[in-house]
PDB file of C-alpha atoms in Angstrom:
ATOM      1  CA  MET A   1      -8.846 -28.961  19.839  1.00 73.00           C
ATOM      2  CA  CYS A   2     -10.694 -26.119  17.560  1.00 90.00           C
ATOM      3  CA  GLY A   3     -10.708 -27.111  13.882  1.00 95.00           C
ATOM      4  CA  ARG A   4     -13.581 -25.326  12.408  1.00 97.00           C
ATOM      5  CA  PHE A   5     -15.652 -21.987  13.230  1.00 98.00           C
ATOM      6  CA  ALA A   6     -17.555 -19.041  12.346  1.00 99.00           C
ATOM      7  CA  LEU A   7     -17.056 -15.877  11.438  1.00 98.00           C
ATOM      8  CA  LYS A   8     -20.329 -13.384  10.521  1.00 95.00           C
ATOM      9  CA  ALA A   9     -19.716  -9.981   9.947  1.00 93.00           C
ATOM     10  CA  THR A  10     -19.627  -7.305   8.517  1.00 89.00           C
ATOM     11  CA  GLU A  11     -16.459  -5.213   8.347  1.00 89.00           C
ATOM     12  CA  GLU A  12     -17.630  -2.280   9.753  1.00 90.00           C
ATOM     13  CA  GLU A  13     -18.944  -4.786  12.781  1.00 93.00           C
ATOM     14  CA  LEU A  14     -15.008  -6.228  13.045  1.00 94.00           C
ATOM     15  CA  ARG A  15     -13.393  -2.393  12.400  1.00 93.00           C
ATOM     16  CA  ASN A  16     -16.261  -1.388  16.282  1.00 95.00           C
ATOM     17  CA  VAL A  17     -15.416  -4.294  18.047  1.00 96.00           C
ATOM     18  CA  PHE A  18     -11.685  -4.865  17.136  1.00 97.00           C
ATOM     19  CA  GLY A  19     -10.687  -1.028  16.272  1.00 95.00           C
ATOM     20  CA  TYR A  20      -8.687  -1.361  14.449  1.00 94.00           C
ATOM     21  CA  LEU A  21      -6.885   1.270  11.740  1.00 89.00           C
ATOM     22  CA  GLY A  22      -5.581   1.594   8.146  1.00 84.00           C
ATOM     23  CA  ASP A  23      -7.171  -0.971   5.448  1.00 80.00           C
ATOM     24  CA  ALA A  24      -8.809  -4.272   5.897  1.00 78.00           C
ATOM     25  CA  PRO A  25      -8.138  -6.049   2.799  1.00 73.00           C
ATOM     26  CA  GLY A  26     -10.007  -8.690   1.592  1.00 69.00           C
ATOM     27  CA  THR A  27     -13.118  -7.545   3.592  1.00 72.00           C
ATOM     28  CA  GLU A  28     -14.485  -5.349   0.738  1.00 72.00           C
ATOM     29  CA  GLY A  29     -18.127  -6.860   0.306  1.00 66.00           C
ATOM     30  CA  MET A  30     -17.805  -9.603   2.735  1.00 74.00           C
ATOM     31  CA  PRO A  31     -19.841 -11.857   3.244  1.00 83.00           C
ATOM     32  CA  PRO A  32     -21.025 -14.652   6.281  1.00 92.00           C
ATOM     33  CA  ARG A  33     -18.271 -17.294   6.692  1.00 96.00           C
ATOM     34  CA  PHE A  34     -20.171 -20.698   8.443  1.00 98.00           C
ATOM     35  CA  ASN A  35     -17.190 -23.075   7.994  1.00 98.00           C
ATOM     36  CA  ILE A  36     -14.148 -21.760   8.114  1.00 98.00           C
ATOM     37  CA  ALA A  37     -11.775 -24.846   8.043  1.00 98.00           C
ATOM     38  CA  PRO A  38      -7.783 -25.423   8.238  1.00 97.00           C
ATOM     39  CA  THR A  39      -5.693 -23.445   5.266  1.00 95.00           C
ATOM     40  CA  GLN A  40      -8.373 -20.987   4.622  1.00 95.00           C
ATOM     41  CA  PRO A  41      -7.340 -17.008   4.729  1.00 93.00           C
ATOM     42  CA  ILE A  42      -8.768 -16.203   8.035  1.00 95.00           C
ATOM     43  CA  ALA A  43      -9.169 -12.943   9.872  1.00 95.00           C
ATOM     44  CA  THR A  44      -6.842 -11.581  12.456  1.00 97.00           C
ATOM     45  CA  ILE A  45      -5.549  -8.432  14.299  1.00 97.00           C
ATOM     46  CA  ARG A  46      -2.753  -7.224  15.690  1.00 98.00           C
ATOM     47  CA  GLN A  47      -0.260  -4.510  16.508  1.00 97.00           C
ATOM     48  CA  ALA A  48       2.220  -2.396  15.000  1.00 94.00           C
ATOM     49  CA  HIS A  49       3.627   0.904  14.688  1.00 90.00           C
ATOM     50  CA  GLY A  50       1.453   1.374  18.057  1.00 91.00           C
ATOM     51  CA  ALA A  51      -2.005   0.984  16.115  1.00 95.00           C
ATOM     52  CA  ARG A  52      -4.604  -2.323  15.836  1.00 96.00           C
ATOM     53  CA  ARG A  53      -4.456  -3.735  12.174  1.00 96.00           C
ATOM     54  CA  PHE A  54      -6.056  -6.362  10.494  1.00 95.00           C
ATOM     55  CA  ALA A  55      -4.493  -8.951   8.085  1.00 94.00           C
ATOM     56  CA  LEU A  56      -5.439 -11.771   6.458  1.00 94.00           C
ATOM     57  CA  VAL A  57      -3.335 -15.217   7.033  1.00 96.00           C
ATOM     58  CA  ARG A  58      -3.323 -18.833   6.022  1.00 95.00           C
ATOM     59  CA  TRP A  59      -5.197 -20.779   8.950  1.00 98.00           C
ATOM     60  CA  GLY A  60      -2.424 -23.585  10.096  1.00 97.00           C
ATOM     61  CA  LEU A  61       0.968 -21.935  11.493  1.00 97.00           C
ATOM     62  CA  VAL A  62       4.168 -22.941   9.608  1.00 94.00           C
ATOM     63  CA  PRO A  63       7.415 -21.500  11.492  1.00 94.00           C
ATOM     64  CA  GLY A  64      10.086 -19.557   9.560  1.00 89.00           C
ATOM     65  CA  TRP A  65      12.073 -22.477  10.245  1.00 90.00           C
ATOM     66  CA  VAL A  66      10.496 -24.511   7.834  1.00 90.00           C
ATOM     67  CA  LYS A  67      12.399 -25.212   4.505  1.00 86.00           C
ATOM     68  CA  ASP A  68       9.711 -27.205   2.682  1.00 84.00           C
ATOM     69  CA  PRO A  69       5.704 -26.276   3.780  1.00 82.00           C
ATOM     70  CA  SER A  70       4.194 -28.588   1.579  1.00 82.00           C
ATOM     71  CA  ALA A  71       5.941 -31.034   4.102  1.00 81.00           C
ATOM     72  CA  PHE A  72       5.234 -29.988   7.743  1.00 87.00           C
ATOM     73  CA  SER A  73       2.646 -30.747   9.370  1.00 89.00           C
ATOM     74  CA  LEU A  74       0.152 -27.876   9.855  1.00 87.00           C
ATOM     75  CA  LEU A  75      -0.298 -26.603  13.240  1.00 97.00           C
ATOM     76  CA  ILE A  76      -3.398 -25.166  13.855  1.00 98.00           C
ATOM     77  CA  ASN A  77      -4.094 -25.499  17.645  1.00 98.00           C
ATOM     78  CA  ALA A  78      -2.105 -24.573  20.275  1.00 98.00           C
ATOM     79  CA  ARG A  79      -1.691 -26.032  23.849  1.00 98.00           C
ATOM     80  CA  ALA A  80      -1.810 -22.617  26.395  1.00 98.00           C
ATOM     81  CA  GLU A  81       0.882 -24.672  28.685  1.00 98.00           C
ATOM     82  CA  THR A  82       2.845 -25.881  26.818  1.00 98.00           C
ATOM     83  CA  VAL A  83       2.606 -22.941  23.519  1.00 98.00           C
ATOM     84  CA  ALA A  84       6.366 -21.241  25.267  1.00 98.00           C
ATOM     85  CA  GLU A  85       8.457 -24.477  25.206  1.00 97.00           C
ATOM     86  CA  LYS A  86       7.826 -25.739  22.080  1.00 96.00           C
ATOM     87  CA  PRO A  87       9.890 -24.424  19.187  1.00 95.00           C
ATOM     88  CA  SER A  88       7.188 -24.385  16.524  1.00 96.00           C
ATOM     89  CA  PHE A  89       5.339 -21.630  19.051  1.00 97.00           C
ATOM     90  CA  ARG A  90       7.874 -19.535  21.328  1.00 95.00           C
ATOM     91  CA  GLY A  91       9.169 -17.402  18.868  1.00 97.00           C
ATOM     92  CA  ALA A  92       5.142 -16.644  17.926  1.00 98.00           C
ATOM     93  CA  ILE A  93       4.376 -16.150  21.657  1.00 98.00           C
ATOM     94  CA  ARG A  94       6.654 -13.579  22.317  1.00 98.00           C
ATOM     95  CA  HIS A  95       6.762 -11.650  19.220  1.00 98.00           C
ATOM     96  CA  ARG A  96       3.415 -11.952  17.062  1.00 98.00           C
ATOM     97  CA  ARG A  97       0.463 -12.549  19.448  1.00 99.00           C
ATOM     98  CA  CYS A  98      -2.732 -11.856  17.277  1.00 99.00           C
ATOM     99  CA  LEU A  99      -7.034 -12.109  18.004  1.00 99.00           C
ATOM    100  CA  VAL A 100      -8.745 -13.919  15.801  1.00 99.00           C
ATOM    101  CA  PRO A 101     -12.642 -12.838  15.729  1.00 98.00           C
ATOM    102  CA  ALA A 102     -15.131 -15.086  15.349  1.00 98.00           C
ATOM    103  CA  SER A 103     -18.800 -15.435  15.885  1.00 98.00           C
ATOM    104  CA  GLY A 104     -18.680 -19.424  17.211  1.00 98.00           C
ATOM    105  CA  TYR A 105     -16.377 -22.373  16.493  1.00 99.00           C
ATOM    106  CA  TYR A 106     -17.642 -25.532  15.833  1.00 98.00           C
ATOM    107  CA  GLU A 107     -15.890 -29.202  18.242  1.00 98.00           C
ATOM    108  CA  TRP A 108     -17.168 -32.501  17.948  1.00 97.00           C
ATOM    109  CA  HIS A 109     -18.341 -35.243  20.895  1.00 94.00           C
ATOM    110  CA  ARG A 110     -17.096 -39.160  20.163  1.00 89.00           C
ATOM    111  CA  PRO A 111     -18.850 -40.752  22.511  1.00 81.00           C
ATOM    112  CA  SER A 112     -18.032 -44.008  23.375  1.00 78.00           C
ATOM    113  CA  ASP A 113     -20.095 -45.563  20.505  1.00 81.00           C
ATOM    114  CA  GLY A 114     -17.379 -44.259  17.910  1.00 79.00           C
ATOM    115  CA  SER A 115     -20.105 -41.784  16.481  1.00 85.00           C
ATOM    116  CA  LYS A 116     -19.225 -38.302  16.555  1.00 92.00           C
ATOM    117  CA  GLN A 117     -21.661 -35.322  16.751  1.00 95.00           C
ATOM    118  CA  PRO A 118     -20.362 -31.620  15.715  1.00 97.00           C
ATOM    119  CA  TRP A 119     -21.865 -28.834  18.354  1.00 98.00           C
ATOM    120  CA  TYR A 120     -21.750 -25.385  17.575  1.00 98.00           C
ATOM    121  CA  ILE A 121     -20.358 -23.237  20.530  1.00 99.00           C
ATOM    122  CA  ARG A 122     -21.277 -19.988  20.676  1.00 98.00           C
ATOM    123  CA  PRO A 123     -21.484 -16.777  23.008  1.00 98.00           C
ATOM    124  CA  ARG A 124     -24.821 -16.702  24.382  1.00 97.00           C
ATOM    125  CA  ASP A 125     -25.674 -12.912  24.692  1.00 97.00           C
ATOM    126  CA  GLY A 126     -24.708 -13.237  20.273  1.00 96.00           C
ATOM    127  CA  LYS A 127     -21.493 -11.183  20.344  1.00 97.00           C
ATOM    128  CA  LEU A 128     -18.544 -11.470  18.450  1.00 98.00           C
ATOM    129  CA  VAL A 129     -15.670 -13.231  20.293  1.00 98.00           C
ATOM    130  CA  ALA A 130     -12.038 -12.902  19.889  1.00 98.00           C
ATOM    131  CA  LEU A 131     -10.241 -15.916  20.147  1.00 99.00           C
ATOM    132  CA  ALA A 132      -6.442 -15.733  21.258  1.00 99.00           C
ATOM    133  CA  GLY A 133      -3.791 -16.529  18.122  1.00 99.00           C
ATOM    134  CA  LEU A 134      -0.449 -16.557  17.092  1.00 99.00           C
ATOM    135  CA  TRP A 135       1.047 -15.475  13.928  1.00 98.00           C
ATOM    136  CA  GLU A 136       3.997 -16.164  11.462  1.00 97.00           C
ATOM    137  CA  GLU A 137       5.886 -15.364   8.799  1.00 94.00           C
ATOM    138  CA  TRP A 138       7.511 -17.529   6.347  1.00 90.00           C
ATOM    139  CA  CYS A 139       9.451 -17.011   3.176  1.00 86.00           C
ATOM    140  CA  ASP A 140      10.531 -19.220   0.614  1.00 82.00           C
ATOM    141  CA  PRO A 141      13.861 -19.136  -1.510  1.00 77.00           C
ATOM    142  CA  ASP A 142      12.712 -16.221  -3.999  1.00 78.00           C
ATOM    143  CA  GLY A 143      11.550 -14.187  -1.381  1.00 76.00           C
ATOM    144  CA  GLY A 144       8.297 -14.783  -1.457  1.00 81.00           C
ATOM    145  CA  GLU A 145       6.507 -14.643   2.476  1.00 88.00           C
ATOM    146  CA  ILE A 146       3.290 -16.368   3.454  1.00 91.00           C
ATOM    147  CA  GLU A 147       1.429 -15.749   7.594  1.00 96.00           C
ATOM    148  CA  THR A 148       0.073 -18.375   8.946  1.00 97.00           C
ATOM    149  CA  GLY A 149      -2.243 -18.379  12.160  1.00 98.00           C
ATOM    150  CA  ALA A 150      -3.557 -20.615  14.786  1.00 98.00           C
ATOM    151  CA  LEU A 151      -5.432 -20.456  17.606  1.00 99.00           C
ATOM    152  CA  LEU A 152      -4.252 -21.540  21.289  1.00 99.00           C
ATOM    153  CA  THR A 153      -6.354 -23.521  23.359  1.00 99.00           C
ATOM    154  CA  VAL A 154      -7.087 -24.200  27.040  1.00 98.00           C
ATOM    155  CA  ALA A 155      -8.763 -26.758  28.983  1.00 98.00           C
ATOM    156  CA  ALA A 156     -12.745 -26.445  28.646  1.00 98.00           C
ATOM    157  CA  ASN A 157     -14.971 -25.589  30.960  1.00 97.00           C
ATOM    158  CA  ALA A 158     -16.944 -27.027  33.203  1.00 97.00           C
ATOM    159  CA  SER A 159     -20.051 -26.304  30.879  1.00 96.00           C
ATOM    160  CA  LEU A 160     -18.136 -27.429  27.396  1.00 97.00           C
ATOM    161  CA  ALA A 161     -15.668 -30.666  29.112  1.00 97.00           C
ATOM    162  CA  PRO A 162     -18.834 -33.243  27.862  1.00 96.00           C
ATOM    163  CA  ILE A 163     -18.396 -32.038  24.939  1.00 96.00           C
ATOM    164  CA  HIS A 164     -14.476 -32.085  24.109  1.00 96.00           C
ATOM    165  CA  HIS A 165     -11.755 -31.723  26.787  1.00 96.00           C
ATOM    166  CA  ARG A 166     -10.053 -28.526  24.595  1.00 97.00           C
ATOM    167  CA  MET A 167     -11.835 -25.023  23.898  1.00 98.00           C
ATOM    168  CA  PRO A 168      -9.912 -22.237  21.895  1.00 98.00           C
ATOM    169  CA  ALA A 169      -8.913 -19.429  24.697  1.00 98.00           C
ATOM    170  CA  VAL A 170     -11.015 -16.154  24.581  1.00 98.00           C
ATOM    171  CA  ILE A 171      -9.306 -12.940  25.223  1.00 98.00           C
ATOM    172  CA  ALA A 172     -11.650 -10.389  26.979  1.00 97.00           C
ATOM    173  CA  PRO A 173     -11.685  -6.821  25.880  1.00 97.00           C
ATOM    174  CA  GLU A 174     -10.091  -5.412  28.330  1.00 98.00           C
ATOM    175  CA  ASP A 175      -7.548  -7.433  27.819  1.00 98.00           C
ATOM    176  CA  PHE A 176      -6.560  -7.125  24.142  1.00 98.00           C
ATOM    177  CA  ASP A 177      -3.996  -3.937  24.465  1.00 98.00           C
ATOM    178  CA  THR A 178      -2.416  -6.116  27.198  1.00 98.00           C
ATOM    179  CA  TRP A 179      -2.375  -9.173  24.937  1.00 99.00           C
ATOM    180  CA  LEU A 180      -1.762  -7.415  21.506  1.00 98.00           C
ATOM    181  CA  ASP A 181       1.517  -5.864  23.171  1.00 98.00           C
ATOM    182  CA  VAL A 182       4.495  -7.971  22.381  1.00 97.00           C
ATOM    183  CA  GLY A 183       6.603  -5.062  23.191  1.00 95.00           C
ATOM    184  CA  GLY A 184       5.446  -4.265  26.748  1.00 96.00           C
ATOM    185  CA  THR A 185       2.935  -7.737  27.645  1.00 98.00           C
ATOM    186  CA  SER A 186       5.940 -10.407  28.838  1.00 98.00           C
ATOM    187  CA  VAL A 187       5.168 -14.056  27.920  1.00 98.00           C
ATOM    188  CA  LYS A 188       4.066 -15.099  31.529  1.00 98.00           C
ATOM    189  CA  GLU A 189       1.817 -11.588  31.543  1.00 98.00           C
ATOM    190  CA  ALA A 190       0.566 -12.803  28.182  1.00 98.00           C
ATOM    191  CA  LEU A 191      -0.051 -16.733  29.313  1.00 98.00           C
ATOM    192  CA  ALA A 192      -1.981 -15.505  32.402  1.00 98.00           C
ATOM    193  CA  LEU A 193      -5.118 -14.116  29.750  1.00 99.00           C
ATOM    194  CA  LEU A 194      -4.891 -18.132  28.426  1.00 98.00           C
ATOM    195  CA  ARG A 195      -8.280 -18.883  30.515  1.00 95.00           C
ATOM    196  CA  PRO A 196     -11.071 -20.594  30.072  1.00 95.00           C
ATOM    197  CA  ALA A 197     -14.732 -18.555  29.325  1.00 96.00           C
ATOM    198  CA  PRO A 198     -16.441 -18.723  32.597  1.00 96.00           C
ATOM    199  CA  ASP A 199     -19.276 -21.409  32.882  1.00 96.00           C
ATOM    200  CA  GLY A 200     -22.314 -20.314  30.707  1.00 95.00           C
ATOM    201  CA  PHE A 201     -20.345 -17.707  28.125  1.00 98.00           C
ATOM    202  CA  PHE A 202     -20.923 -19.595  25.487  1.00 98.00           C
ATOM    203  CA  GLU A 203     -24.490 -21.958  24.815  1.00 98.00           C
ATOM    204  CA  ALA A 204     -23.690 -25.168  22.596  1.00 98.00           C
ATOM    205  CA  VAL A 205     -26.077 -26.868  20.143  1.00 98.00           C
ATOM    206  CA  PRO A 206     -26.235 -29.800  18.418  1.00 97.00           C
ATOM    207  CA  VAL A 207     -26.128 -29.253  14.249  1.00 98.00           C
ATOM    208  CA  SER A 208     -25.691 -31.299  11.000  1.00 97.00           C
ATOM    209  CA  GLN A 209     -23.414 -33.315  10.121  1.00 96.00           C
ATOM    210  CA  ARG A 210     -23.115 -31.285   6.849  1.00 97.00           C
ATOM    211  CA  VAL A 211     -20.361 -29.444   8.915  1.00 97.00           C
ATOM    212  CA  ASN A 212     -18.228 -32.002   8.552  1.00 96.00           C
ATOM    213  CA  SER A 213     -17.854 -30.618   4.812  1.00 96.00           C
ATOM    214  CA  ALA A 214     -15.192 -27.644   3.824  1.00 95.00           C
ATOM    215  CA  ARG A 215     -17.223 -27.197   0.883  1.00 96.00           C
ATOM    216  CA  ASP A 216     -20.399 -26.241   2.757  1.00 97.00           C
ATOM    217  CA  ASP A 217     -20.467 -22.666   4.365  1.00 97.00           C
ATOM    218  CA  ASP A 218     -23.607 -21.779   4.644  1.00 97.00           C
ATOM    219  CA  GLU A 219     -25.783 -20.052   7.699  1.00 97.00           C
ATOM    220  CA  ALA A 220     -28.240 -24.364   8.227  1.00 98.00           C
ATOM    221  CA  LEU A 221     -24.752 -25.497   9.750  1.00 98.00           C
ATOM    222  CA  THR A 222     -25.717 -23.282  13.219  1.00 98.00           C
ATOM    223  CA  ASP A 223     -28.814 -24.340  13.296  1.00 97.00           C
ATOM    224  CA  GLN A 224     -29.826 -26.895  15.905  1.00 97.00           C
ATOM    225  CA  VAL A 225     -30.695 -30.184  14.870  1.00 95.00           C
ATOM    226  CA  ALA A 226     -31.816 -33.285  17.593  1.00 91.00           C
ATOM    227  CA  VAL A 227     -29.755 -35.417  17.936  1.00 80.00           C
ATOM    228  CA  GLN A 228     -31.126 -38.240  16.365  1.00 59.00           C
ATOM    229  CA  GLU A 229     -32.004 -36.873  13.388  1.00 48.00           C
ATOM    230  CA  THR A 230     -28.491 -35.285  12.626  1.00 45.00           C
ATOM    231  CA  SER A 231     -27.509 -38.197  10.182  1.00 44.00           C
ATOM    232  CA  ALA A 232     -31.405 -37.321   7.900  1.00 36.00           C
ATOM    233  CA  ALA A 233     -30.242 -33.869   8.428  1.00 42.00           C
ATOM    234  CA  ALA A 234     -27.193 -34.346   5.996  1.00 44.00           C
ATOM    235  CA  HIS A 235     -29.179 -34.780   3.935  1.00 39.00           C
ATOM    236  CA  ALA A 236     -31.820 -32.776   4.316  1.00 38.00           C
ATOM    237  CA  GLN A 237     -30.471 -29.129   4.847  1.00 41.00           C
ATOM    238  CA  PRO A 238     -29.683 -26.772   1.682  1.00 38.00           C
ATOM    239  CA  THR A 239     -26.284 -27.178   0.002  1.00 36.00           C
ATOM    240  CA  ARG A 240     -23.758 -24.059  -0.722  1.00 39.00           C
ATOM    241  CA  GLN A 241     -20.591 -24.747  -2.447  1.00 38.00           C
ATOM    242  CA  ALA A 242     -17.969 -22.720  -1.220  1.00 40.00           C
ATOM    243  CA  LYS A 243     -14.485 -22.674  -2.287  1.00 38.00           C
ATOM    244  CA  PRO A 244     -12.677 -25.879  -1.310  1.00 38.00           C
ATOM    245  CA  ALA A 245     -10.292 -25.374   1.182  1.00 40.00           C
ATOM    246  CA  GLY A 246      -6.428 -25.924  -0.338  1.00 39.00           C
ATOM    247  CA  ARG A 247      -3.151 -25.865   0.434  1.00 34.00           C
ATOM    248  CA  ASP A 248      -2.469 -23.237  -1.503  1.00 36.00           C
ATOM    249  CA  ALA A 249      -5.197 -21.164  -0.962  1.00 33.00           C
ATOM    250  CA  GLY A 250      -4.194 -17.182  -1.619  1.00 30.00           C
ATOM    251  CA  GLN A 251      -4.988 -14.689   1.683  1.00 26.00           C
ATOM    252  CA  LEU A 252      -7.614 -13.179  -0.379  1.00 27.00           C
ATOM    253  CA  ASP A 253      -9.621 -15.862  -0.951  1.00 30.00           C
ATOM    254  CA  LEU A 254     -11.504 -16.166   2.426  1.00 29.00           C
ATOM    255  CA  PHE A 255     -14.368 -14.297   1.334  1.00 25.00           C
TER     256      PHE A 255
END
């Protein structure tokens, strides 16, 4: 699964890469994020009215049919192999597909000794990557609306499988329009785009255990450390406090 990721890009860089039109609320003075966690807002690009549009959604999908979100386990990932069959996702894969910009993501390797070692996995070329996502809209009885989202995952490629058996699905730039065109692209065609990134597309580095805390959000989290030194690094690295993730985090609190 993918439970944390980073996005260190300006609004101008996002617009240049993803080609969306209109306003991008919440991105004014946008600082980099190095430890985006579930329940926090995430940047997405969707297609609406014939053009790509930017939107912030809360990470952790809540299907529209859920009566009480507080009693529902948020869905941060959806498996590509079963997404079209699961009641929680089959409406979104047909009608509400999106792209999720990222600079890299974190994964935890769990060796047989029971320990957990975090790794930061980033595109080898240093560019932004588009993760495949879904979004949903939930309405409360009083008419309030909240948009939520999830990341799609696939089997890991050979180079990343030693760390974890799953990885986020990556949408190539030439496939952006096909993926986002929910009116013209069938579910079968969309699912065909959900495949592991090629071996060598990503590089992975071991990082500090500090990433385990969603309150830590600074660039040092992505720095490579020696595996045997990660426990000590958790106490040695400087910390910048971010707003803690919470179930009621508002959409405009991402930055």
